């Protein structure tokens, strides 16, 4: 597949992922989000500053160093290139990154509270541990990016982080899988908050992760 074909395929995937998030109802009132997809070891596709009604040709190609190589970005998106790049550089297997202000997940971020993994969708879609909180830093700043890199270094298996006083950052092998995990995390945050009103959520029993993996394996075989 040529570089052009790869870029076109990844662009289509990002557009579909953005639509999936709106359809699932996990976006904030403003609809704010930014999505990216890895093109290679030095470049990524990035949403231009908005995601509602996004079209593939509106995506920009940028370098991990922050240089815009093709297309255009609003300043609001240019600020966050380093945030996305930090994830790709820390996790070579990651193919897509999504940042949202999903309301219930953001409530945990504002409270500086890790989101426990207590729902099966989180297990199934790749977050079989608590979602950790990255200490606050101004959006796109060196402080914020260093905080993200530090948490990823200390939590090598997490597929998501909460950005303190800000929102949610999720990453995965491709845009569709990453969007599924965003939905699972937001639903889990909603359930966690609702469960607090009736006595509090309860952890999985020991061996739950292995049981879920076995169930998935049986269906796939």
CSV table of C-alpha atoms in Angstrom, one decimal:
chain,number,residue,atom,x,y,z
A,1,UNK,CA,0.0,0.0,0.0
A,2,UNK,CA,1.4,3.4,-1.0
A,3,UNK,CA,1.9,6.3,1.5
A,4,UNK,CA,-1.1,8.1,-0.1
A,5,UNK,CA,-3.3,5.0,0.3
A,6,UNK,CA,-2.3,4.6,3.9
A,7,UNK,CA,-3.0,8.3,4.6
A,8,UNK,CA,-6.4,8.0,2.9
A,9,UNK,CA,-7.3,4.9,4.9
A,10,UNK,CA,-6.3,6.4,8.2
A,11,UNK,CA,-8.2,9.6,7.4
A,12,UNK,CA,-11.4,7.6,6.7
A,13,UNK,CA,-10.9,5.7,10.0
A,14,UNK,CA,-10.6,9.0,12.0
A,15,UNK,CA,-13.7,10.4,10.4
A,16,UNK,CA,-15.6,7.2,11.2
A,17,UNK,CA,-14.3,7.3,14.8
A,18,UNK,CA,-15.4,10.9,15.3
A,19,UNK,CA,-18.9,10.0,14.1
A,20,UNK,CA,-18.9,7.0,16.4
A,21,UNK,CA,-18.2,9.2,19.4
A,22,UNK,CA,-21.1,11.6,18.6
A,23,UNK,CA,-23.5,8.7,17.9
A,24,UNK,CA,-22.6,7.1,21.2
A,25,UNK,CA,-23.4,10.3,23.0
A,26,UNK,CA,-20.0,10.5,24.9
A,27,UNK,CA,-19.1,14.0,23.8
A,28,UNK,CA,-19.3,17.1,25.8
A,29,UNK,CA,-21.9,19.8,25.0
A,30,UNK,CA,-19.3,21.7,23.0
A,31,UNK,CA,-18.3,18.6,21.0
A,32,UNK,CA,-14.7,19.3,21.7
A,33,UNK,CA,-12.2,16.6,20.8
A,34,UNK,CA,-9.0,16.0,18.8
A,35,UNK,CA,-8.2,12.7,17.1
A,36,UNK,CA,-5.0,11.6,15.5
A,37,UNK,CA,-3.6,8.5,13.6
A,38,UNK,CA,0.0,7.5,13.2
A,39,UNK,CA,1.3,7.5,9.6
A,40,UNK,CA,4.9,6.4,10.4
A,41,UNK,CA,7.6,6.9,13.0
A,42,UNK,CA,7.7,10.7,12.5
A,43,UNK,CA,4.2,11.8,11.1
A,44,UNK,CA,0.6,11.7,12.2
A,45,UNK,CA,-2.8,12.8,10.9
A,46,UNK,CA,-4.6,15.3,13.2
A,47,UNK,CA,-8.0,16.8,13.2
A,48,UNK,CA,-7.9,20.5,12.3
A,49,UNK,CA,-9.6,22.0,15.4
A,50,UNK,CA,-13.1,20.6,15.1
A,51,UNK,CA,-14.5,17.1,14.7
A,52,UNK,CA,-18.3,17.6,14.2
A,53,UNK,CA,-19.0,17.1,10.5
A,54,UNK,CA,-15.4,16.2,9.8
A,55,UNK,CA,-14.3,15.2,6.3
A,56,UNK,CA,-11.1,13.3,5.4
A,57,UNK,CA,-9.7,16.1,3.3
A,58,UNK,CA,-9.8,18.4,6.3
A,59,UNK,CA,-7.2,16.5,8.3
A,60,UNK,CA,-3.7,17.8,8.6
A,61,UNK,CA,-0.4,15.9,8.3
A,62,UNK,CA,2.0,17.0,11.0
A,63,UNK,CA,5.4,15.9,12.2
A,64,UNK,CA,6.1,14.7,15.7
A,65,UNK,CA,8.2,17.8,16.0
A,66,UNK,CA,5.1,20.0,15.6
A,67,UNK,CA,5.7,21.1,12.0
A,68,UNK,CA,2.6,21.2,9.8
A,69,UNK,CA,3.5,19.3,6.6
A,70,UNK,CA,0.1,19.3,4.8
A,71,UNK,CA,-3.2,20.9,5.4
A,72,UNK,CA,-4.1,23.5,8.0
A,73,UNK,CA,-4.6,23.6,11.7
A,74,UNK,CA,-6.4,26.0,13.9
A,75,UNK,CA,-4.2,27.3,16.8
A,76,UNK,CA,-6.3,25.3,19.2
A,77,UNK,CA,-5.1,22.1,17.6
A,78,UNK,CA,-1.5,23.2,16.9
A,79,UNK,CA,-1.2,23.4,20.7
A,80,UNK,CA,-1.8,19.8,21.3
A,81,UNK,CA,0.5,18.2,18.7
A,82,UNK,CA,3.1,17.5,21.4
A,83,UNK,CA,0.5,15.7,23.5
A,84,UNK,CA,-0.3,13.3,20.7
A,85,UNK,CA,3.4,12.9,19.7
A,86,UNK,CA,4.4,12.1,23.3
A,87,UNK,CA,2.0,9.1,23.2
A,88,UNK,CA,3.3,7.8,19.9
A,89,UNK,CA,6.9,8.1,20.9
A,90,UNK,CA,6.3,6.4,24.3
A,91,UNK,CA,4.1,3.6,22.7
A,92,UNK,CA,5.4,2.4,19.3
A,93,UNK,CA,2.4,0.0,19.0
A,94,UNK,CA,-0.2,2.8,19.3
A,95,UNK,CA,-1.9,3.7,16.0
A,96,UNK,CA,-4.4,6.3,17.2
A,97,UNK,CA,-5.0,8.8,20.0
A,98,UNK,CA,-8.3,10.5,21.0
A,99,UNK,CA,-8.8,13.3,23.4
A,100,UNK,CA,-12.3,14.3,24.6
A,101,UNK,CA,-14.0,16.2,27.4
A,102,UNK,CA,-16.5,13.3,27.9
A,103,UNK,CA,-18.5,14.6,30.9
A,104,UNK,CA,-18.4,11.7,33.4
A,105,UNK,CA,-14.7,10.8,32.7
A,106,UNK,CA,-13.9,14.5,33.0
A,107,UNK,CA,-15.6,14.6,36.4
A,108,UNK,CA,-12.9,12.1,37.6
A,109,UNK,CA,-10.2,14.3,36.0
A,110,UNK,CA,-11.5,17.4,37.8
A,111,UNK,CA,-11.7,15.5,41.1
A,112,UNK,CA,-8.1,14.2,40.5
A,113,UNK,CA,-9.5,10.7,41.1
A,114,UNK,CA,-8.3,7.6,39.1
A,115,UNK,CA,-11.2,5.8,37.4
A,116,UNK,CA,-11.4,2.2,38.7
A,117,UNK,CA,-11.8,-0.6,36.2
A,118,UNK,CA,-15.1,-2.1,37.5
A,119,UNK,CA,-17.1,-2.7,34.2
A,120,UNK,CA,-16.6,-5.5,31.8
A,121,UNK,CA,-16.4,-3.2,28.7
A,122,UNK,CA,-13.3,-1.6,30.1
A,123,UNK,CA,-11.8,-5.1,30.4
A,124,UNK,CA,-12.9,-6.1,26.9
A,125,UNK,CA,-11.7,-2.9,25.2
A,126,UNK,CA,-8.2,-2.8,26.7
A,127,UNK,CA,-8.2,-1.0,30.0
A,128,UNK,CA,-7.9,-3.7,32.6
A,129,UNK,CA,-6.7,-1.4,35.3
A,130,UNK,CA,-7.6,2.0,36.9
A,131,UNK,CA,-7.2,5.0,34.6
A,132,UNK,CA,-4.5,7.1,36.2
A,133,UNK,CA,-4.5,10.9,36.6
A,134,UNK,CA,-1.8,13.1,35.0
A,135,UNK,CA,-1.0,16.2,37.1
A,136,UNK,CA,-2.3,19.4,35.7
A,137,UNK,CA,-0.3,21.5,33.3
A,138,UNK,CA,-1.4,24.2,30.8
A,139,UNK,CA,-2.8,22.7,27.7
A,140,UNK,CA,0.0,21.6,25.3
A,141,UNK,CA,2.7,22.9,27.6
A,142,UNK,CA,6.0,21.2,28.4
A,143,UNK,CA,4.7,20.6,31.9
A,144,UNK,CA,1.6,18.8,30.6
A,145,UNK,CA,3.5,16.7,28.0
A,146,UNK,CA,6.2,15.7,30.5
A,147,UNK,CA,3.4,14.7,33.0
A,148,UNK,CA,1.8,12.5,30.3
A,149,UNK,CA,5.2,10.9,29.4
A,150,UNK,CA,6.0,10.3,33.1
A,151,UNK,CA,2.7,8.5,33.7
A,152,UNK,CA,3.0,6.4,30.6
A,153,UNK,CA,6.5,5.4,31.7
A,154,UNK,CA,5.3,4.4,35.2
A,155,UNK,CA,2.1,2.7,33.9
A,156,UNK,CA,3.3,0.7,30.8
A,157,UNK,CA,0.0,-1.1,30.3
A,158,UNK,CA,-2.5,1.7,30.6
A,159,UNK,CA,-4.4,2.6,27.4
A,160,UNK,CA,-5.8,5.8,28.8
A,161,UNK,CA,-5.0,8.7,31.2
A,162,UNK,CA,-7.1,11.4,32.8
A,163,UNK,CA,-5.7,14.9,32.4
A,164,UNK,CA,-6.3,16.7,35.7
A,165,UNK,CA,-8.8,19.5,35.5
A,166,UNK,CA,-9.1,18.9,31.7
A,167,UNK,CA,-10.4,15.6,30.2
A,168,UNK,CA,-9.6,12.2,28.8
A,169,UNK,CA,-6.8,10.9,26.6
A,170,UNK,CA,-7.1,7.4,25.1
A,171,UNK,CA,-4.9,5.5,22.7
A,172,UNK,CA,-5.0,2.1,20.9
A,173,UNK,CA,-4.0,0.2,17.9
A,174,UNK,CA,-6.3,2.0,15.5
A,175,UNK,CA,-9.0,4.7,15.6
A,176,UNK,CA,-12.0,2.3,15.9
A,177,UNK,CA,-10.5,0.4,18.8
A,178,UNK,CA,-9.6,3.7,20.5
A,179,UNK,CA,-13.1,5.1,20.1
A,180,UNK,CA,-14.6,1.9,21.5
A,181,UNK,CA,-12.4,2.4,24.6
A,182,UNK,CA,-13.5,6.0,25.0
A,183,UNK,CA,-17.1,4.9,25.0
A,184,UNK,CA,-16.4,2.1,27.5
A,185,UNK,CA,-14.5,4.5,29.8
A,186,UNK,CA,-17.3,7.2,29.7
A,187,UNK,CA,-20.0,4.6,30.4
A,188,UNK,CA,-17.9,3.2,33.2
A,189,UNK,CA,-17.4,6.7,34.7
A,190,UNK,CA,-21.2,7.2,34.5
A,191,UNK,CA,-21.8,3.9,36.3
A,192,UNK,CA,-19.2,4.6,39.0
A,193,UNK,CA,-20.9,7.9,39.8
A,194,UNK,CA,-24.4,6.4,39.8
A,195,UNK,CA,-23.2,3.5,42.0
A,196,UNK,CA,-22.0,5.9,44.6
A,197,UNK,CA,-25.6,6.9,45.2
A,198,UNK,CA,-26.6,3.3,46.1
A,199,UNK,CA,-23.7,2.3,48.3
A,200,UNK,CA,-20.7,2.4,46.0
A,201,UNK,CA,-19.2,0.3,43.2
A,202,UNK,CA,-17.6,-3.1,43.9
A,203,UNK,CA,-14.4,-4.5,42.5
A,204,UNK,CA,-14.3,-7.5,40.2
A,205,UNK,CA,-13.6,-10.8,41.8
A,206,UNK,CA,-10.1,-12.2,41.4
A,207,UNK,CA,-9.4,-13.8,38.0
A,208,UNK,CA,-12.0,-11.6,36.2
A,209,UNK,CA,-9.6,-10.5,33.5
A,210,UNK,CA,-8.5,-14.0,32.8
A,211,UNK,CA,-12.1,-15.1,32.6
A,212,UNK,CA,-13.0,-12.4,30.1
A,213,UNK,CA,-10.0,-13.3,28.0
A,214,UNK,CA,-11.0,-16.9,28.0
A,215,UNK,CA,-14.6,-16.0,26.9
A,216,UNK,CA,-13.3,-13.9,24.1
A,217,UNK,CA,-10.9,-16.7,23.0
A,218,UNK,CA,-13.7,-19.3,22.9
A,219,UNK,CA,-15.9,-17.1,20.6
A,220,UNK,CA,-12.9,-16.2,18.3
A,221,UNK,CA,-11.8,-19.9,17.9
